Amino acid sequence: MASNYSSHLNDKVKSIISSWIFFNELRTLSFVLEPLCKAVLALERREANLSDCYFVLACTSAAIKNLPNFNADFQNYCIEKINLRFQEFDHDNYLMAYFLNPRYGRC
């Protein structure tokens, strides 16, 4: 891409696009954002219920846990924020709805 459009890009942008790190970080970001996008869509449905809230949080946690280890600071930050959200969901109603959901265990 950097070589095909070199006349339209300045040197700083060319070096960023040409680097392996840029695309690796972009892949990590998409890996984290995918379950979050699915979560928003699931929770905006008319049929959303308590188990959906807990389910998308569990799926997001699984995705963050499976992040590549090259950026431990970002992963630790995400885990810290997810743990805060899990504390908000620490109610028997959420847990019961989650365990009774047919999708239980499929993250």
Backbone as a printed PyTorch tensor [residue, N CA C, xyz], in Angstrom:
tensor([[[  0.8300,  -1.1870,   0.0000],
         [  0.0000,   0.0000,   0.0000],
         [  0.8720,   1.2470,   0.0000]],

        [[  1.9130,   1.2470,   0.8340],
         [  2.7880,   2.4100,   0.9120],
         [  3.4940,   2.6430,  -0.4110]],

        [[  3.8610,   1.5740,  -1.1290],
         [  4.5550,   1.7490,  -2.4030],
         [  3.5780,   2.1350,  -3.5240]],

        [[  2.3510,   1.6570,  -3.4740],
         [  1.3740,   1.9730,  -4.5260],
         [  0.8880,   3.4130,  -4.4760]],

        [[  0.8120,   3.9920,  -3.2980],
         [  0.2950,   5.3450,  -3.1370],
         [  1.3520,   6.2800,  -2.5550]],

        [[  2.6030,   6.0670,  -2.8780],
         [  3.6840,   6.8390,  -2.2690],
         [  3.5970,   8.3240,  -2.5800]],

        [[  3.0180,   8.7040,  -3.7140],
         [  2.9190,  10.1300,  -4.0490],
         [  1.8860,  10.8450,  -3.1730]],

        [[  0.9640,  10.0970,  -2.5790],
         [ -0.0870,  10.6980,  -1.7520],
         [  0.2250,  10.6670,  -0.2590]],

        [[  1.2860,  10.0010,   0.1320],
         [  1.5950,   9.8300,   1.5460],
         [  2.8880,  10.5400,   1.9000]],

        [[  2.9280,  11.1360,   3.0790],
         [  4.1910,  11.7130,   3.5160],
         [  5.0600,  10.6260,   4.1480]],

        [[  6.2890,  10.9420,   4.4540],
         [  7.2490,   9.9390,   4.9330],
         [  6.8500,   9.3270,   6.2630]],

        [[  6.2620,  10.1200,   7.1300],
         [  5.8590,   9.6080,   8.4380],
         [  4.7650,   8.5370,   8.2940]],

        [[  3.7760,   8.8160,   7.4590],
         [  2.6900,   7.8700,   7.2460],
         [  3.2200,   6.6190,   6.5580]],

        [[  4.1240,   6.7740,   5.5960],
         [  4.7080,   5.6170,   4.9080],
         [  5.4260,   4.6920,   5.8790]],

        [[  6.1780,   5.2660,   6.8080],
         [  6.9180,   4.4290,   7.7610],
         [  5.9770,   3.6790,   8.7010]],

        [[  4.8670,   4.3110,   9.0800],
         [  3.8910,   3.6440,   9.9620],
         [  3.2220,   2.4900,   9.2320]],

        [[  2.7680,   2.7450,   8.0200],
         [  2.0700,   1.7170,   7.2520],
         [  3.0070,   0.5770,   6.8860]],

        [[  4.2560,   0.8900,   6.6320],
         [  5.2160,  -0.1360,   6.2310],
         [  5.6720,  -1.0230,   7.3850]],

        [[  5.4600,  -0.5790,   8.5930],
         [  5.9570,  -1.3500,   9.7280],
         [  5.0310,  -2.5070,  10.0690]],

        [[  5.6040,  -3.5680,  10.5320],
         [  4.8580,  -4.7580,  10.9470],
         [  4.0630,  -4.4640,  12.2040]],

        [[  4.5710,  -3.6160,  13.0660],
         [  3.9400,  -3.3180,  14.3530],
         [  2.5670,  -2.6870,  14.1540]],

        [[  2.4490,  -1.8040,  13.1880],
         [  1.1790,  -1.1310,  12.9310],
         [  0.0680,  -2.1390,  12.6580]],

        [[  0.3110,  -3.0770,  11.7620],
         [ -0.7230,  -4.0470,  11.4030],
         [ -0.9620,  -5.0490,  12.5150]],

        [[  0.0550,  -5.3500,  13.2860],
         [ -0.1190,  -6.2550,  14.4190],
         [ -0.9950,  -5.6070,  15.4920]],

        [[ -0.7680,  -4.3260,  15.7580],
         [ -1.5940,  -3.6130,  16.7260],
         [ -3.0180,  -3.4260,  16.2060]],

        [[ -3.1510,  -3.2340,  14.9110],
         [ -4.4740,  -3.1100,  14.3070],
         [ -5.2460,  -4.4240,  14.4200]],

        [[ -4.5610,  -5.5380,  14.2300],
         [ -5.2030,  -6.8510,  14.3780],
         [ -5.6470,  -7.0680,  15.8230]],

        [[ -4.8160,  -6.6710,  16.7790],
         [ -5.1750,  -6.7990,  18.1940],
         [ -6.3960,  -5.9500,  18.5160]],

        [[ -6.4080,  -4.7380,  18.0030],
         [ -7.5500,  -3.8560,  18.2430],
         [ -8.8360,  -4.4480,  17.6680]],

        [[ -8.7650,  -5.0040,  16.4800],
         [ -9.9630,  -5.6070,  15.8930],
         [-10.3840,  -6.8490,  16.6740]],

        [[ -9.4140,  -7.5680,  17.2400],
         [ -9.7080,  -8.7520,  18.0450],
         [-10.4910,  -8.3720,  19.2920]],

        [[-10.1840,  -7.2010,  19.8650],
         [-10.8830,  -6.7240,  21.0650],
         [-12.2250,  -6.0930,  20.6960]],

        [[-12.2620,  -5.3600,  19.5970],
         [-13.4860,  -4.6490,  19.2420],
         [-14.5810,  -5.5620,  18.7050]],

        [[-14.2250,  -6.6950,  18.1330],
         [-15.2450,  -7.5900,  17.5790],
         [-16.2600,  -8.0500,  18.6310]],

        [[-15.8150,  -8.5920,  19.7830],
         [-16.8300,  -8.9830,  20.7750],
         [-17.5750,  -7.7850,  21.3620]],

        [[-16.9340,  -6.6230,  21.4030],
         [-17.6320,  -5.4430,  21.9140],
         [-18.7250,  -4.9980,  20.9450]],

        [[-18.4590,  -5.0760,  19.6480],
         [-19.4930,  -4.7480,  18.6540],
         [-20.6460,  -5.7360,  18.7320]],

        [[-20.3140,  -7.0160,  18.8800],
         [-21.3590,  -8.0290,  19.0200],
         [-22.1690,  -7.7960,  20.2910]],

        [[-21.4930,  -7.3360,  21.3360],
         [-22.1820,  -7.0660,  22.6050],
         [-23.2030,  -5.9520,  22.4370]],

        [[-22.7970,  -4.8880,  21.7720],
         [-23.7220,  -3.7700,  21.5610],
         [-24.9310,  -4.2320,  20.7650]],

        [[-24.6890,  -4.9920,  19.7050],
         [-25.8080,  -5.4830,  18.8930],
         [-26.7140,  -6.4110,  19.6900]],

        [[-26.1410,  -7.2820,  20.4920],
         [-26.9450,  -8.2190,  21.2830],
         [-27.7770,  -7.5010,  22.3270]],

        [[-27.2110,  -6.4880,  22.9410],
         [-27.9250,  -5.7960,  24.0140],
         [-28.9400,  -4.7830,  23.4990]],

        [[-28.8500,  -4.4210,  22.2310],
         [-29.8340,  -3.5100,  21.6580],
         [-31.0440,  -4.2400,  21.0740]],

        [[-30.9930,  -5.5500,  21.0700],
         [-32.1330,  -6.3200,  20.5640],
         [-33.3480,  -6.1310,  21.4540]],

        [[-34.4810,  -6.3120,  20.8810],
         [-35.7260,  -6.2090,  21.6380],
         [-35.8550,  -7.3470,  22.6470]],

        [[-35.2630,  -8.4920,  22.3220],
         [-35.3870,  -9.6770,  23.1740],
         [-34.2460,  -9.8150,  24.1820]],

        [[-33.4210,  -8.8090,  24.3350],
         [-32.2800,  -8.8980,  25.2570],
         [-32.7790,  -9.0990,  26.6880]],

        [[-32.0200,  -9.9120,  27.4540],
         [-32.3950, -10.1790,  28.8350],
         [-31.1490, -10.1870,  29.7160]],

        [[-31.3330, -10.5230,  30.9870],
         [-30.2150, -10.4920,  31.9260],
         [-29.0780, -11.4200,  31.5120]],

        [[-29.4220, -12.5780,  30.9810],
         [-28.3600, -13.5160,  30.6070],
         [-27.5250, -12.9790,  29.4540]],

        [[-28.1270, -12.1940,  28.5670],
         [-27.3670, -11.5960,  27.4700],
         [-26.3030, -10.6390,  28.0000]],

        [[-26.6420,  -9.8890,  29.0300],
         [-25.6660,  -8.9670,  29.6270],
         [-24.4460,  -9.7280,  30.1330]],

        [[-24.6990, -10.7630,  30.8690],
         [-23.5980, -11.5510,  31.4400],
         [-22.8610, -12.3270,  30.3550]],

        [[-23.5900, -12.8260,  29.3600],
         [-23.0030, -13.6150,  28.2820],
         [-22.0060, -12.7900,  27.4770]],

        [[-22.3830, -11.5700,  27.0810],
         [-21.4660, -10.7520,  26.2810],
         [-20.2620, -10.3210,  27.1040]],

        [[-20.4530, -10.1280,  28.3870],
         [-19.3140,  -9.8000,  29.2430],
         [-18.3500, -10.9790,  29.3390]],

        [[-18.8850, -12.1860,  29.4460],
         [-18.0440, -13.3790,  29.4920],
         [-17.3140, -13.5910,  28.1710]],

        [[-17.9780, -13.3550,  27.0510],
         [-17.3300, -13.5050,  25.7430],
         [-16.2410, -12.4560,  25.5300]],

        [[-16.4980, -11.2490,  25.9810],
         [-15.4840, -10.2050,  25.8840],
         [-14.2770, -10.5610,  26.7420]],

        [[-14.5160, -11.0990,  27.9160],
         [-13.4160, -11.5230,  28.7900],
         [-12.5880, -12.6170,  28.1460]],

        [[-13.2560, -13.5690,  27.5020],
         [-12.5450, -14.6570,  26.8340],
         [-11.6780, -14.1150,  25.7050]],

        [[-12.1850, -13.1490,  24.9550],
         [-11.4070, -12.5670,  23.8630],
         [-10.1850, -11.8230,  24.3980]],

        [[-10.3570, -11.0920,  25.4650],
         [ -9.2380, -10.3360,  26.0370],
         [ -8.2020, -11.2830,  26.6280]],

        [[ -8.6690, -12.3570,  27.2420],
         [ -7.7330, -13.3330,  27.7970],
         [ -6.8880, -13.9770,  26.6990]],

        [[ -7.4550, -14.1270,  25.5020],
         [ -6.7550, -14.7600,  24.3880],
         [ -5.9720, -13.7860,  23.5190]],

        [[ -5.8110, -12.5590,  23.9830],
         [ -5.0170, -11.5870,  23.2220],
         [ -3.5820, -12.0660,  23.0840]],

        [[ -2.9380, -11.7200,  21.9770],
         [ -1.5060, -12.0310,  21.8650],
         [ -0.7310, -11.3310,  22.9760]],

        [[  0.3310, -11.9320,  23.4240],
         [  1.0810, -11.4190,  24.5790],
         [  2.0640, -10.3070,  24.2580]],

        [[  2.0810,  -9.8020,  23.0370],
         [  3.0720,  -8.7850,  22.7080],
         [  2.7960,  -7.4530,  23.3860]],

        [[  1.5620,  -7.1880,  23.8200],
         [  1.2340,  -5.9280,  24.4630],
         [  0.5820,  -6.2060,  25.8140]],

        [[  1.4080,  -6.5610,  26.7760],
         [  0.9120,  -6.9580,  28.0940],
         [  0.2450,  -5.7940,  28.8250]],

        [[  0.7230,  -4.5790,  28.6320],
         [  0.1250,  -3.4290,  29.3130],
         [ -1.3260,  -3.2340,  28.8850]],

        [[ -1.5660,  -3.3320,  27.5870],
         [ -2.9320,  -3.1820,  27.0780],
         [ -3.8210,  -4.3050,  27.5900]],

        [[ -3.3040,  -5.5130,  27.5790],
         [ -4.0700,  -6.6660,  28.0500],
         [ -4.4020,  -6.5170,  29.5350]],

        [[ -3.4380,  -6.0970,  30.3340],
         [ -3.6750,  -5.9110,  31.7720],
         [ -4.6990,  -4.8030,  32.0310]],

        [[ -4.6350,  -3.7440,  31.2380],
         [ -5.6050,  -2.6600,  31.3740],
         [ -7.0140,  -3.1750,  31.0730]],

        [[ -7.1610,  -3.9470,  29.9940],
         [ -8.4640,  -4.4990,  29.6220],
         [ -8.9850,  -5.4430,  30.6990]],

        [[ -8.1180,  -6.2780,  31.2250],
         [ -8.5230,  -7.2200,  32.2760],
         [ -8.9890,  -6.4640,  33.5180]],

        [[ -8.2820,  -5.3970,  33.8600],
         [ -8.6710,  -4.5860,  35.0210],
         [-10.0690,  -3.9980,  34.8360]],

        [[-10.3590,  -3.4830,  33.6420],
         [-11.6730,  -2.8850,  33.3790],
         [-12.7790,  -3.9430,  33.3420]],

        [[-12.4860,  -5.0990,  32.7660],
         [-13.4830,  -6.1830,  32.7340],
         [-13.7830,  -6.6640,  34.1490]],

        [[-12.7680,  -6.7570,  34.9830],
         [-12.9890,  -7.1720,  36.3700],
         [-13.8990,  -6.1980,  37.1050]],

        [[-13.7460,  -4.9050,  36.8110],
         [-14.6470,  -3.9140,  37.4160],
         [-16.0860,  -4.1550,  36.9740]],

        [[-16.2850,  -4.4790,  35.7100],
         [-17.6290,  -4.7480,  35.2030],
         [-18.1990,  -6.0250,  35.8180]],

        [[-17.3510,  -7.0350,  36.0020],
         [-17.8330,  -8.2730,  36.6150],
         [-18.3010,  -8.0260,  38.0450]],

        [[-17.6580,  -7.1050,  38.7440],
         [-18.1010,  -6.7810,  40.0990],
         [-19.5070,  -6.1870,  40.0780]],

        [[-19.8230,  -5.4160,  39.0340],
         [-21.1660,  -4.8520,  38.9030],
         [-22.2130,  -5.9340,  38.6360]],

        [[-21.7890,  -7.0380,  38.0230],
         [-22.6970,  -8.1260,  37.6790],
         [-22.6990,  -9.2300,  38.7380]],

        [[-22.1370,  -8.9660,  39.8770],
         [-22.0380,  -9.9870,  40.9270],
         [-23.3440, -10.0620,  41.7130]],

        [[-24.4000, -10.4710,  41.0180],
         [-25.7200, -10.6400,  41.6170],
         [-26.2560, -12.0020,  41.2050]],

        [[-26.9850, -12.6270,  42.0830],
         [-27.5200, -13.9540,  41.7990],
         [-28.4480, -13.9740,  40.5830]],

        [[-29.1730, -12.8890,  40.3450],
         [-30.0970, -12.8550,  39.2060],
         [-29.3530, -12.9930,  37.8800]],

        [[-28.2470, -12.2750,  37.7400],
         [-27.4580, -12.3670,  36.5100],
         [-26.8860, -13.7740,  36.3400]],

        [[-26.3290, -14.2970,  37.4100],
         [-25.7170, -15.6260,  37.3280],
         [-26.7400, -16.7060,  37.0110]],

        [[-27.8980, -16.6420,  37.6470],
         [-28.9250, -17.6450,  37.3930],
         [-29.4140, -17.5570,  35.9500]],

        [[-29.6460, -16.3510,  35.4610],
         [-30.0950, -16.1830,  34.0770],
         [-29.0400, -16.6840,  33.0970]],

        [[-27.7820, -16.4450,  33.4160],
         [-26.6960, -16.8970,  32.5430],
         [-26.6110, -18.4190,  32.5070]],

        [[-26.6390, -19.0500,  33.6600],
         [-26.5080, -20.5060,  33.7130],
         [-27.7220, -21.2240,  33.1190]],

        [[-28.8790, -20.6000,  33.1500],
         [-30.0700, -21.2050,  32.5620],
         [-30.1900, -20.9450,  31.0570]],

        [[-29.3610, -20.0590,  30.5330],
         [-29.3920, -19.7350,  29.1160],
         [-28.8440, -20.9010,  28.2960]],

        [[-29.4990, -21.2740,  27.2000],
         [-29.0210, -22.3890,  26.3850],
         [-27.6380, -22.1460,  25.7650]],

        [[-27.2250, -20.8830,  25.6650],
         [-25.9100, -20.5860,  25.1060],
         [-24.7840, -20.6880,  26.1440]],

        [[-25.1020, -21.0460,  27.3590],
         [-24.1230, -21.1230,  28.4340],
         [-22.9050, -21.9710,  28.0170]],

        [[-21.7290, -21.4140,  28.2190],
         [-20.4920, -22.1330,  27.9450],
         [-20.0220, -22.0750,  26.5040]],

        [[-20.6290, -21.2240,  25.6640],
         [-20.2600, -21.1890,  24.2450],
         [-19.5490, -19.9180,  23.8240]],

        [[-18.7210, -19.3460,  24.6240],
         [-17.9740, -18.1370,  24.2170],
         [-16.8350, -18.5300,  23.3130]]])
